[in-house]
Amino acid sequence: MSTNTITTQKVNFKVFRFNADEDYLPYYENYTMDITSEEVVLDVLNRIKWDHDGSFSYRRSCRHGICGACAIKVNGRSTLACKESMTTMIEYFGNEITLEPLSTKRAIKDMIIDKGDFWDKHAAVTPYLVADIDECPSCENLVSPHDAEELDEADLCIQCGACHYACPVVDINHDFFGPAAFVAAYRFESDVRDSDGERLINVNEEKQGVWDCVKCFECAEVCPKDINPINKITKLHQMAFQRGVAKNNVATRHAVGFLHSIKKYGVLDEGGLVLYSEGAHIVKHIPVALQMFRKGKIVMPWNIVKSDKLDEIQKLIKSSSTVKF
Amino acid sequence: MKKLKYALFTGCTAKQSTPEQMMSTMAVARKLNIEMIELTEASCCGASHLQDYDDFLSLVLNARNIAYAEKHGLTMVTICNTCQLNTAMTKHRLDKNPELKARVNEKLAEVGLEYKGTSNVIHFLYAIIDDFGLDKIKEMVVKPLSQFNIAPFYGCHNIRPSELHDESHKQKENPYKPTSLDDLIIACGGKNVDYEEKTKCCGFHVELQAPHTAAVLTGTAIAGATDNNADMMVTPCPLCHLKLDTQTKSASEAIGREVSLPVLHMQQMVGLALGCTPAELGLKHHVTDVNFI
């Protein structure tokens, strides 16, 4: 039993309403409720339905942070409704709370969205174990605790979609698999029993793959299971180099180019990095480069101020490098 | 108050594509009587791209940078959000994992260095707020920016992942409703503009491999500030600055609407309010003219 005192405060809710069968446009309904410090966001959804409007629709099932059905957005932040305490939300956003589906443009009815793109992308990364395992083995296919650690909790993903619809790339580049699909890909790529050779190449392809991640950390911030999806994205980049399947393209050269610069100058040679990454395509950057040059924003390679004790840096690169491209 | 003294990790852009950022950092430090010991031995932080290629090497190089700050016995101050992320992330991982720290130190020992974990790593924005104090800045303002609506653009790597950043700041920053930059604008006498994109991504890190995504993000950010009556934007990150200041043409094309706003580095805004001259702050180095001075 909790010994904490239960407190109550008045909260104004602005709730997204839309019925694709009847409405041309969505609208917002306002509700004012007394919220106790013990309530989670899902309690609020229930109270709207039970006390205010029986037609209000949302997905819910387990109420234990396992099924992943009840993810919505609270003041623009992806949230698993059954796990997120209202106290935290009030701390974050004050007493004016907006409840919206994970993606308003995918809304079917109120909080319920069409998650089709999420599932299509999930399916596209071969989210299952590809292994030549005896179906009737005489003993278990054991994975050692050490090998299991490699999964880095990627297997905890509940496919709630919180990260997918928090990712700014998903709605700009429709080919982009998105953070949840990458977590699924990583979960099986890091499994010692898996022998799929295509998945890692697939998720490293340009446009759809990890290289189009903008590194904004929105996914890490919202994941209700603390899986840190961008960390898995980073590991998928690294795996491609470690396993020798990284293609030679602008994205991979952009990563490797940093090493070349640091080796030579200690610091970055900005122009050199663009040239190394883009090759002949550097011409498309010339108009902006000229503008920058006129404003004193371009330093010629011979004028780059190298790091002091560059020999130390070079020595460390030699002794600490773990991959080759 | 005791004179503040920091080990300054300038990062690469301050010495190349954003010289105005270096100039304004030093100008503001002089005004605030803050001593900056520049870490001239430091290497590039890897900008989270070297990290995609060789994680261990990036840890070693960043630990080396921090080790130099430790040698001075000073807190390391960064002036770039991405430098802050990668350096603070290195510190976090080494401090939490003795085995990894030992492996990194084995390498550093080859050049006679050791990472101890004794220096904090903090962005200049938070050094000003935590150590110097906004009230004191306010008292020192001689040319308040009271005529301007200023849109803060926080930059991802100063606010997310919040767990990491909470380790280096005294005051917690809400990643969905951050206040540091807004408070700084108000301290400088300006009016802070609230808009949805202020905590969003500028697209800098995919400029080369996904130019359309990058351009849409930049364009949307400038449009958001414009639609909320901003006269200018301000950012603590030189990488965001590069996108917002130099890439307005591709950004406008990507969103099908002409967008362009003057963008100040956080240091330039403080500098202006404290009475620094435009020349001291390097305002002539902007591609989008700072036309209100």
Coordinates of C-alpha atoms in Angstrom, one line a residue:
Chain A
M1 CA 0.0 0.0 0.0
S2 CA 1.3 3.4 -0.9
T3 CA 1.7 5.8 2.0
N4 CA 1.8 8.8 -0.3
T5 CA -1.0 11.3 0.1
I6 CA -3.3 11.3 -3.0
T7 CA -3.6 14.8 -4.3
T8 CA -6.2 16.1 -6.8
Q9 CA -6.0 18.9 -9.4
K10 CA -8.2 20.3 -12.1
V11 CA -6.9 19.6 -15.6
N12 CA -8.3 20.9 -18.9
F13 CA -8.2 18.4 -21.7
K14 CA -8.4 19.2 -25.4
V15 CA -9.2 15.9 -27.1
F16 CA -8.9 15.1 -30.8
R17 CA -12.1 13.8 -32.2
F18 CA -12.6 12.4 -35.7
N19 CA -14.8 9.8 -37.3
A20 CA -13.6 8.9 -40.8
D21 CA -17.0 7.6 -41.7
E22 CA -18.9 10.8 -40.8
D23 CA -16.5 13.8 -40.5
Y24 CA -14.7 15.7 -43.2
L25 CA -12.4 17.3 -40.7
P26 CA -11.2 16.5 -37.2
Y27 CA -12.2 18.8 -34.3
Y28 CA -11.3 19.1 -30.6
E29 CA -13.6 18.5 -27.7
N30 CA -12.8 20.1 -24.3
Y31 CA -13.2 18.2 -21.0
T32 CA -12.3 19.5 -17.5
M33 CA -11.6 16.8 -14.9
D34 CA -10.2 16.4 -11.4
I35 CA -7.2 14.3 -11.8
T36 CA -5.7 12.4 -8.9
S37 CA -1.9 11.8 -8.5
E38 CA -2.4 8.1 -8.9
E39 CA -4.0 8.2 -12.4
V40 CA -2.3 7.2 -15.6
V41 CA -3.2 8.7 -19.0
L42 CA -5.3 5.6 -19.8
D43 CA -7.6 6.3 -16.8
V44 CA -8.3 9.7 -18.4
L45 CA -9.3 8.0 -21.7
N46 CA -11.5 5.6 -19.8
R47 CA -13.2 8.4 -17.9
I48 CA -13.8 10.4 -21.1
K49 CA -15.6 7.3 -22.5
W50 CA -17.4 6.3 -19.3
D51 CA -18.4 9.6 -17.9
H52 CA -18.6 12.0 -20.9
D53 CA -19.0 10.4 -24.3
G54 CA -19.6 6.7 -24.9
S55 CA -18.7 7.0 -28.6
F56 CA -15.1 8.1 -27.7
S57 CA -12.7 5.5 -29.2
Y58 CA -9.2 4.3 -28.4
R59 CA -7.3 1.1 -28.4
R60 CA -6.5 -0.6 -25.1
S61 CA -6.0 -4.1 -23.8
C62 CA -3.4 -5.2 -21.2
R63 CA -3.1 -2.1 -19.0
H64 CA 0.4 -3.4 -18.1
G65 CA 2.7 -1.9 -20.8
I66 CA 3.0 -5.1 -22.7
C67 CA 0.4 -5.1 -25.5
G68 CA 1.5 -1.8 -27.0
A69 CA -2.1 -0.9 -28.0
C70 CA -2.7 2.3 -26.2
A71 CA 0.1 4.6 -27.4
I72 CA -1.2 8.1 -28.1
K73 CA 0.3 11.6 -28.1
V74 CA 0.1 13.9 -25.1
N75 CA 0.9 17.5 -26.0
G76 CA 2.7 16.2 -29.0
R77 CA 4.8 13.6 -27.1
S78 CA 4.3 9.9 -27.9
T79 CA 3.2 8.1 -24.8
L80 CA 2.0 4.7 -23.8
A81 CA -1.2 5.7 -22.0
C82 CA -1.3 2.8 -19.5
K83 CA 2.2 3.5 -18.3
E84 CA 2.4 7.2 -18.2
S85 CA 1.4 8.9 -15.0
M86 CA -0.7 12.0 -15.2
T87 CA 1.5 13.6 -12.5
T88 CA 4.5 13.4 -14.9
M89 CA 2.4 14.8 -17.8
I90 CA 1.2 17.7 -15.6
E91 CA 4.8 18.3 -14.5
Y92 CA 5.9 18.3 -18.2
F93 CA 3.0 20.3 -19.7
G94 CA 1.0 22.0 -16.9
N95 CA -2.8 21.8 -16.6
E96 CA -3.7 22.2 -20.2
I97 CA -3.3 18.8 -21.8
T98 CA -4.0 17.9 -25.4
L99 CA -4.7 14.3 -26.3
E100 CA -4.2 13.2 -29.9
P101 CA -3.7 9.9 -31.7
L102 CA -0.1 9.0 -32.6
S103 CA -0.6 10.4 -36.1
T104 CA -3.5 12.7 -36.7
K105 CA -3.4 12.2 -40.5
R106 CA -3.7 8.4 -40.0
A107 CA -6.8 8.8 -37.7
I108 CA -9.7 6.4 -38.3
K109 CA -11.7 7.2 -35.2
D110 CA -10.5 9.5 -32.3
M111 CA -7.3 7.9 -30.9
I112 CA -7.4 4.9 -33.3
I113 CA -5.1 5.2 -36.3
D114 CA -4.3 3.1 -39.3
K115 CA -0.9 1.6 -38.4
G116 CA -0.6 0.0 -41.8
D117 CA 2.7 1.7 -42.7
F118 CA 4.2 0.7 -39.3
W119 CA 3.3 -3.0 -39.9
D120 CA 4.4 -3.0 -43.5
K121 CA 7.8 -1.7 -42.5
H122 CA 8.0 -4.1 -39.6
A123 CA 7.4 -7.0 -42.0
A124 CA 10.0 -5.6 -44.5
V125 CA 12.9 -6.2 -42.1
T126 CA 12.4 -10.0 -41.8
P127 CA 11.4 -9.7 -38.1
Y128 CA 11.9 -13.3 -37.2
L129 CA 14.8 -15.7 -36.7
V130 CA 16.2 -17.1 -39.9
A131 CA 18.0 -20.3 -38.8
D132 CA 18.6 -23.8 -39.9
I133 CA 17.4 -25.4 -36.7
D134 CA 16.3 -29.0 -36.2
E135 CA 12.5 -28.8 -35.6
C136 CA 12.7 -31.8 -33.3
P137 CA 15.9 -31.3 -31.5
S138 CA 17.1 -33.8 -28.8
C139 CA 18.0 -30.8 -26.6
E140 CA 17.3 -27.1 -26.4
N141 CA 19.0 -24.6 -28.7
L142 CA 20.8 -22.8 -25.9
V143 CA 22.0 -19.2 -26.1
S144 CA 24.5 -18.3 -23.4
P145 CA 23.8 -15.3 -21.2
H146 CA 26.7 -13.5 -22.7
D147 CA 25.3 -14.0 -26.3
A148 CA 21.8 -12.9 -25.1
E149 CA 23.3 -9.7 -23.8
E150 CA 24.1 -8.7 -27.4
L151 CA 20.3 -8.2 -28.0
D152 CA 20.7 -5.2 -25.7
E153 CA 17.0 -5.4 -24.7
A154 CA 15.8 -4.9 -28.3
D155 CA 13.6 -8.0 -27.7
L156 CA 11.6 -5.9 -25.2
C157 CA 9.9 -3.9 -28.0
I158 CA 6.1 -4.1 -27.8
Q159 CA 5.5 -2.5 -31.3
C160 CA 3.5 0.3 -29.8
G161 CA 4.6 2.7 -32.5
A162 CA 5.5 5.5 -30.1
C163 CA 9.0 6.0 -31.7
H164 CA 7.8 5.4 -35.2
Y165 CA 5.3 8.3 -35.1
A166 CA 7.7 10.5 -33.1
C167 CA 10.4 10.1 -35.8
P168 CA 10.5 13.2 -38.1
V169 CA 11.7 11.2 -41.1
V170 CA 8.8 8.8 -41.3
D171 CA 6.4 11.5 -42.7
I172 CA 9.0 13.0 -45.1
N173 CA 10.6 10.0 -46.6
H174 CA 7.9 7.4 -47.0
D175 CA 10.4 4.6 -47.8
F176 CA 12.2 5.1 -44.4
F177 CA 11.7 2.0 -42.2
G178 CA 11.6 4.0 -39.0
P179 CA 13.1 3.3 -35.6
A180 CA 10.9 0.4 -34.5
A181 CA 11.6 -1.6 -37.6
F182 CA 15.3 -1.0 -37.0
V183 CA 15.0 -2.2 -33.5
A184 CA 13.3 -5.4 -34.8
A185 CA 16.1 -5.8 -37.4
Y186 CA 18.8 -5.4 -34.7
R187 CA 17.0 -7.8 -32.4
F188 CA 17.5 -10.6 -35.0
E189 CA 20.8 -9.4 -36.5
S190 CA 22.3 -9.6 -33.0
D191 CA 21.0 -13.1 -32.3
V192 CA 23.8 -15.7 -32.6
R193 CA 21.4 -18.2 -34.0
D194 CA 20.3 -16.0 -37.0
S195 CA 21.8 -16.7 -40.4
D196 CA 19.9 -14.3 -42.6
G197 CA 22.4 -12.6 -44.9
E198 CA 20.0 -10.0 -46.4
R199 CA 18.5 -8.2 -43.5
L200 CA 21.5 -6.2 -42.6
I201 CA 22.1 -5.2 -46.2
N202 CA 18.4 -4.3 -46.5
V203 CA 18.4 -2.0 -43.5
N204 CA 21.6 -0.3 -44.7
E205 CA 20.2 0.6 -48.1
E206 CA 20.0 4.3 -48.9
K207 CA 16.6 6.0 -48.6
Q208 CA 14.9 3.2 -46.6
G209 CA 17.7 2.3 -44.3
V210 CA 19.5 3.5 -41.2
W211 CA 21.6 6.1 -43.0
D212 CA 18.6 8.4 -43.4
C213 CA 18.2 8.6 -39.6
V214 CA 18.6 12.3 -38.7
K215 CA 20.0 11.6 -35.2
C216 CA 17.4 13.7 -33.4
F217 CA 17.0 11.2 -30.5
E218 CA 13.2 11.6 -30.5
C219 CA 12.9 7.8 -30.5
A220 CA 15.1 7.4 -27.5
E221 CA 13.1 10.1 -25.6
V222 CA 9.7 8.5 -26.1
C223 CA 10.3 4.7 -25.9
P224 CA 8.1 3.5 -23.0
K225 CA 10.4 0.4 -22.7
D226 CA 13.6 2.4 -22.6
I227 CA 15.0 0.4 -25.5
N228 CA 16.9 3.4 -27.0
P229 CA 16.1 2.8 -30.6
I230 CA 18.8 5.2 -32.0
N231 CA 21.4 3.2 -30.1
K232 CA 20.3 0.1 -32.1
I233 CA 20.4 2.2 -35.3
T234 CA 24.0 3.2 -34.5
K235 CA 24.8 -0.5 -34.0
L236 CA 23.3 -1.5 -37.3
H237 CA 25.6 1.1 -39.0
Q238 CA 28.6 -0.4 -37.1
M239 CA 27.6 -4.0 -37.9
A240 CA 27.6 -3.2 -41.6
F241 CA 31.2 -2.1 -41.4
Q242 CA 32.2 -4.9 -39.0
R243 CA 30.7 -7.6 -41.3
G244 CA 32.1 -6.0 -44.4
V245 CA 28.7 -5.4 -46.1
A246 CA 28.7 -1.6 -46.0
K247 CA 28.3 -0.3 -49.5
N248 CA 30.5 2.4 -50.8
N249 CA 28.1 5.3 -51.1
V250 CA 27.8 8.9 -49.9
A251 CA 26.4 7.9 -46.5
T252 CA 29.2 5.4 -45.6
R253 CA 31.9 7.7 -47.0
H254 CA 30.5 10.5 -44.9
A255 CA 31.1 8.3 -41.8
V256 CA 34.5 7.1 -42.8
G257 CA 35.5 10.5 -44.0
F258 CA 35.7 11.8 -40.4
L259 CA 38.5 9.3 -39.7
H260 CA 40.5 10.5 -42.7
S261 CA 40.1 14.1 -41.6
I262 CA 41.0 13.4 -38.0
K263 CA 44.0 11.3 -39.1
K264 CA 45.3 14.2 -41.2
Y265 CA 44.4 17.3 -39.1
G266 CA 43.1 16.1 -35.8
V267 CA 40.1 18.2 -36.6
L268 CA 37.6 18.0 -39.4
D269 CA 38.4 19.3 -42.9
E270 CA 34.9 20.3 -43.7
G271 CA 35.4 20.8 -47.4
G272 CA 37.5 17.7 -47.7
L273 CA 34.7 15.7 -46.0
V274 CA 32.1 16.9 -48.5
L275 CA 34.5 16.1 -51.4
Y276 CA 35.3 12.6 -50.1
S277 CA 31.6 11.9 -49.4
E278 CA 30.1 13.3 -52.6
G279 CA 32.9 12.6 -55.2
A280 CA 31.9 14.2 -58.5
H281 CA 28.5 15.1 -57.1
I282 CA 30.2 17.9 -55.1
V283 CA 29.3 20.2 -58.0
K284 CA 25.8 20.5 -56.6
H285 CA 27.2 22.2 -53.4
I286 CA 29.1 24.8 -55.4
P287 CA 26.5 27.6 -55.3
V288 CA 26.1 27.5 -51.5
A289 CA 29.9 27.0 -51.1
L290 CA 30.5 30.2 -53.1
Q291 CA 28.1 32.1 -50.9
M292 CA 29.8 30.8 -47.8
F293 CA 33.2 31.6 -49.3
R294 CA 32.2 35.2 -49.8
K295 CA 31.2 35.4 -46.2
G296 CA 34.5 34.0 -44.9
K297 CA 33.0 30.6 -44.0
I298 CA 35.3 28.4 -46.0
V299 CA 38.9 27.6 -44.8
M300 CA 41.2 26.2 -47.4
P301 CA 42.9 22.9 -46.5
W302 CA 46.3 24.6 -46.2
N303 CA 44.9 27.0 -43.7
I304 CA 43.3 24.5 -41.4
V305 CA 44.7 24.8 -37.9
K306 CA 45.7 21.2 -36.9
S307 CA 45.3 19.9 -33.4
D308 CA 48.3 20.3 -31.2
K309 CA 50.0 17.0 -30.5
L310 CA 48.5 15.5 -33.7
D311 CA 51.0 12.7 -33.3
E312 CA 49.2 11.5 -30.2
I313 CA 45.9 11.4 -32.2
Q314 CA 47.5 9.5 -35.0
K315 CA 49.1 7.0 -32.7
L316 CA 45.7 6.4 -31.0
I317 CA 44.0 5.9 -34.4
K318 CA 46.6 3.3 -35.2
S319 CA 46.2 1.4 -32.0
S320 CA 42.5 1.8 -31.3
S321 CA 40.8 1.4 -34.7
T322 CA 38.6 -1.7 -34.7
V323 CA 37.3 -1.7 -38.3
K324 CA 38.5 -1.1 -41.9
F325 CA 36.6 0.2 -44.9
Chain B
M1 CA 31.7 36.1 -7.4
K2 CA 34.8 34.1 -8.1
K3 CA 36.0 34.5 -11.7
L4 CA 34.7 31.6 -13.8
K5 CA 37.3 29.6 -15.7
Y6 CA 36.6 26.8 -18.2
A7 CA 38.4 24.5 -20.6
L8 CA 37.0 25.4 -24.0
F9 CA 36.4 22.7 -26.5
T10 CA 35.7 24.7 -29.6
G11 CA 34.8 21.9 -31.9
C12 CA 35.6 22.1 -35.6
T13 CA 33.0 24.5 -37.1
A14 CA 33.9 27.3 -34.9
K15 CA 37.3 27.3 -36.6
Q16 CA 36.0 26.9 -40.1
S17 CA 32.4 27.4 -41.3
T18 CA 31.2 29.5 -38.3
P19 CA 34.1 31.8 -37.4
E20 CA 31.5 34.2 -36.0
Q21 CA 30.6 31.7 -33.4
M22 CA 34.2 31.6 -32.1
M23 CA 34.4 35.4 -32.2
S24 CA 31.2 35.8 -30.3
T25 CA 32.0 33.2 -27.7
M26 CA 35.2 35.0 -26.9
A27 CA 33.5 38.4 -26.9
V28 CA 30.9 37.3 -24.5
A29 CA 33.5 35.5 -22.3
R30 CA 35.4 38.8 -22.1
K31 CA 32.2 40.8 -21.2
L32 CA 31.3 38.3 -18.5
N33 CA 34.9 38.1 -17.2
I34 CA 35.0 34.4 -17.9
E35 CA 38.4 32.9 -18.6
M36 CA 38.5 30.3 -21.4
I37 CA 41.5 28.0 -21.7
E38 CA 41.3 26.7 -25.2
L39 CA 41.9 22.9 -25.6
T40 CA 44.2 23.2 -28.7
E41 CA 45.1 19.6 -28.4
A42 CA 41.5 18.4 -28.9
S43 CA 40.4 16.4 -31.9
C44 CA 37.1 16.4 -33.6
C45 CA 34.4 14.7 -31.6
G46 CA 33.3 12.5 -34.5
A47 CA 30.0 14.4 -34.8
S48 CA 28.1 11.1 -34.3
H49 CA 29.3 9.9 -37.7
L50 CA 32.6 8.5 -36.7
Q51 CA 30.5 6.8 -34.0
D52 CA 28.6 5.0 -36.8
Y53 CA 31.9 3.6 -38.2
D54 CA 34.1 2.9 -35.2
D55 CA 32.6 3.2 -31.8
F56 CA 35.6 2.3 -29.7
L57 CA 37.9 4.7 -31.6
S58 CA 35.5 7.5 -31.1
L59 CA 35.4 6.8 -27.3
V60 CA 39.2 6.9 -27.1
L61 CA 39.4 10.2 -29.0
N62 CA 36.7 11.8 -26.9
A63 CA 38.2 10.5 -23.7
R64 CA 41.5 12.1 -24.7
N65 CA 39.8 15.4 -25.2
I66 CA 38.2 15.2 -21.8
A67 CA 41.5 14.1 -20.3
Y68 CA 43.0 17.4 -21.4
A69 CA 40.3 19.3 -19.6
E70 CA 41.0 17.2 -16.5
K71 CA 44.7 18.0 -16.7
H72 CA 43.7 21.7 -16.3
G73 CA 41.4 20.7 -13.4
L74 CA 38.5 22.5 -15.2
T75 CA 35.0 21.9 -16.4
M76 CA 34.9 21.4 -20.1
V77 CA 32.7 23.9 -22.0
T78 CA 31.4 23.0 -25.4
I79 CA 29.9 25.5 -27.9
C80 CA 28.3 22.9 -30.2
N81 CA 25.3 20.7 -29.4
T82 CA 26.8 17.7 -31.2
C83 CA 30.2 18.1 -29.5
Q84 CA 28.3 18.3 -26.2
L85 CA 26.3 15.1 -27.0
N86 CA 29.3 13.0 -28.1
T87 CA 31.6 14.2 -25.4
A88 CA 29.0 13.9 -22.6
M89 CA 27.9 10.5 -24.0
T90 CA 31.6 9.3 -23.8
K91 CA 31.8 10.6 -20.2
H92 CA 28.5 8.9 -19.3
R93 CA 29.5 5.5 -20.8
L94 CA 33.0 5.5 -19.3
D95 CA 31.8 6.6 -15.8
K96 CA 29.1 3.9 -15.8
N97 CA 31.3 1.1 -17.1
P98 CA 34.6 0.5 -15.3
E99 CA 35.6 -2.2 -17.7
L100 CA 35.1 0.0 -20.8
K101 CA 36.9 2.8 -19.0
A102 CA 39.9 0.5 -18.3
R103 CA 40.0 -0.5 -22.0
V104 CA 40.0 3.1 -23.1
N105 CA 42.6 4.1 -20.5
E106 CA 44.9 1.3 -21.7
K107 CA 45.0 3.1 -25.1
L108 CA 45.3 6.5 -23.6
A109 CA 48.3 5.3 -21.5
E110 CA 50.2 4.8 -24.8
V111 CA 50.3 8.6 -25.1
G112 CA 50.7 9.2 -21.4
L113 CA 47.1 10.2 -20.7
E114 CA 44.4 9.0 -18.4
Y115 CA 40.6 9.6 -18.4
K116 CA 39.6 9.9 -14.7
G117 CA 36.1 11.3 -15.0
T118 CA 36.8 14.4 -12.8
S119 CA 35.7 17.1 -15.3
N120 CA 32.1 17.9 -16.0
V121 CA 31.2 18.6 -19.6
I122 CA 28.6 21.3 -20.2
H123 CA 27.4 23.5 -23.1
F124 CA 28.2 27.2 -22.8
L125 CA 24.4 27.9 -22.7
Y126 CA 24.1 26.0 -19.4
A127 CA 27.4 27.2 -18.1
I128 CA 26.0 30.8 -18.4
I129 CA 22.7 29.8 -16.8
D130 CA 24.0 27.5 -14.0
D131 CA 27.3 29.2 -13.1
F132 CA 27.0 32.8 -14.1
G133 CA 23.3 33.3 -13.6
L134 CA 20.6 34.9 -15.8
D135 CA 19.8 37.6 -13.2
K136 CA 23.4 38.9 -13.5
I137 CA 23.2 38.8 -17.3
K138 CA 20.0 40.8 -17.0
E139 CA 21.7 43.4 -14.8
M140 CA 24.5 43.7 -17.3
V141 CA 22.3 44.3 -20.4
V142 CA 23.0 47.7 -21.9
K143 CA 21.2 47.3 -25.2
P144 CA 18.1 45.2 -24.6
L145 CA 16.6 43.4 -27.6
S146 CA 13.2 44.7 -26.6
Q147 CA 12.1 45.5 -30.1
F148 CA 12.4 41.9 -31.3
N149 CA 10.4 38.7 -31.3
I150 CA 13.1 36.0 -31.1
A151 CA 12.4 32.4 -31.9
P152 CA 14.6 30.0 -29.9
F153 CA 15.8 26.9 -31.8
Y154 CA 17.2 24.5 -29.2
G155 CA 18.9 21.9 -31.4
C156 CA 18.3 18.2 -30.7
H157 CA 21.6 17.3 -29.1
N158 CA 21.3 19.8 -26.2
I159 CA 17.9 18.5 -25.1
R160 CA 17.7 14.8 -26.1
P161 CA 18.4 12.3 -24.7
S162 CA 17.2 14.2 -21.6
E163 CA 18.6 11.5 -19.2
L164 CA 22.1 12.2 -20.5
H165 CA 21.8 16.0 -20.3
D166 CA 20.3 16.0 -16.8
E167 CA 23.6 14.6 -15.6
S168 CA 25.5 17.8 -16.6
H169 CA 23.0 20.5 -15.9
K170 CA 22.0 21.8 -12.5
Q171 CA 18.5 22.6 -13.7
K172 CA 16.6 19.9 -15.5
E173 CA 15.5 20.8 -18.9
N174 CA 12.1 19.5 -20.1
P175 CA 12.8 18.1 -23.6
Y176 CA 9.2 19.0 -24.7
K177 CA 9.0 22.4 -23.1
P178 CA 12.6 23.6 -22.6
T179 CA 13.1 26.9 -21.0
S180 CA 16.9 27.7 -21.0
L181 CA 17.1 29.5 -24.3
D182 CA 13.7 31.2 -23.8
D183 CA 14.9 32.5 -20.4
L184 CA 18.1 33.7 -22.0
I185 CA 16.1 35.6 -24.7
I186 CA 14.0 37.2 -21.9
A187 CA 17.2 38.1 -19.9
C188 CA 18.5 39.9 -23.0
G189 CA 15.3 41.9 -23.1
G190 CA 13.8 40.2 -26.1
K191 CA 10.4 38.6 -26.5
N192 CA 10.6 34.8 -26.8
V193 CA 8.5 33.2 -29.5
D194 CA 6.8 29.9 -28.8
Y195 CA 6.4 27.6 -31.8
E196 CA 6.1 23.9 -32.4
E197 CA 9.4 23.5 -34.2
K198 CA 11.6 25.0 -31.5
T199 CA 12.6 21.5 -30.2
K200 CA 12.7 19.8 -33.6
C201 CA 15.5 18.6 -35.8
C202 CA 17.2 20.9 -38.4
G203 CA 18.2 18.0 -40.6
F204 CA 21.9 18.8 -40.6
H205 CA 23.2 15.3 -40.1
V206 CA 21.6 14.0 -43.3
E207 CA 22.5 17.0 -45.4
L208 CA 24.6 14.8 -47.8
Q209 CA 22.8 11.5 -47.8
A210 CA 19.2 12.6 -47.5
P211 CA 19.1 16.2 -48.8
H212 CA 15.3 16.3 -49.3
T213 CA 14.6 15.2 -45.7
A214 CA 17.2 17.7 -44.4
A215 CA 15.7 20.6 -46.5
V216 CA 12.1 19.9 -45.4
L217 CA 13.1 20.0 -41.8
T218 CA 15.1 23.2 -42.2
G219 CA 12.3 24.8 -44.1
T220 CA 9.6 23.8 -41.7
A221 CA 11.6 25.2 -38.8
I222 CA 12.1 28.6 -40.4
A223 CA 8.4 28.6 -41.5
G224 CA 7.2 27.8 -38.0
A225 CA 9.2 30.7 -36.5
T226 CA 8.1 33.1 -39.3
D227 CA 4.4 32.2 -38.8
N228 CA 4.7 33.0 -35.1
N229 CA 6.0 36.5 -36.0
A230 CA 9.6 35.9 -35.2
D231 CA 12.0 38.7 -36.4
M232 CA 14.9 36.3 -36.0
M233 CA 15.9 32.9 -34.7
V234 CA 18.6 32.1 -32.1
T235 CA 20.4 28.8 -31.6
P236 CA 23.1 27.4 -29.3
C237 CA 24.2 25.0 -32.1
P238 CA 26.5 26.0 -34.9
L239 CA 25.3 23.0 -37.0
C240 CA 21.7 24.1 -36.7
H241 CA 23.0 27.6 -37.5
L242 CA 24.7 26.4 -40.7
K243 CA 21.4 24.8 -41.9
L244 CA 19.1 27.7 -41.0
D245 CA 21.5 30.4 -42.2
T246 CA 23.1 29.0 -45.3
Q247 CA 20.5 26.5 -46.7
T248 CA 17.4 28.7 -47.1
K249 CA 17.3 28.2 -50.9
S250 CA 17.0 24.4 -50.8
A251 CA 14.8 24.6 -47.8
S252 CA 12.4 27.0 -49.6
E253 CA 12.3 24.8 -52.6
A254 CA 11.6 21.7 -50.5
I255 CA 8.6 23.2 -48.7
G256 CA 7.3 25.2 -51.7
R257 CA 7.5 28.6 -49.9
E258 CA 10.1 31.3 -49.6
V259 CA 11.6 31.2 -46.1
S260 CA 14.4 33.2 -44.6
L261 CA 15.1 34.7 -41.2
P262 CA 18.3 36.1 -39.7
V263 CA 19.7 33.5 -37.3
L264 CA 21.9 34.4 -34.4
H265 CA 24.2 32.2 -32.4
M266 CA 23.2 32.2 -28.8
Q267 CA 26.5 34.0 -28.0
Q268 CA 25.8 36.7 -30.6
M269 CA 22.4 37.5 -29.0
V270 CA 24.0 37.8 -25.6
G271 CA 26.8 39.8 -27.0
L272 CA 24.5 42.3 -28.7
A273 CA 22.5 42.8 -25.5
L274 CA 25.8 43.3 -23.5
G275 CA 26.9 46.0 -26.0
C276 CA 29.4 44.2 -28.2
T277 CA 29.8 45.6 -31.7
P278 CA 28.5 43.7 -34.7
A279 CA 32.2 43.4 -35.8
E280 CA 33.2 41.8 -32.5
L281 CA 30.4 39.3 -33.0
G282 CA 31.2 38.5 -36.6
L283 CA 27.8 39.4 -37.9
K284 CA 29.2 39.9 -41.4
H285 CA 29.9 36.2 -41.7
H286 CA 26.2 35.3 -42.0
V287 CA 24.9 34.2 -45.4
T288 CA 21.4 35.4 -44.5
D289 CA 22.0 39.0 -43.6
V290 CA 21.4 40.2 -40.1
N291 CA 19.6 43.2 -41.4
F292 CA 18.3 44.7 -38.2
I293 CA 21.6 46.0 -36.9

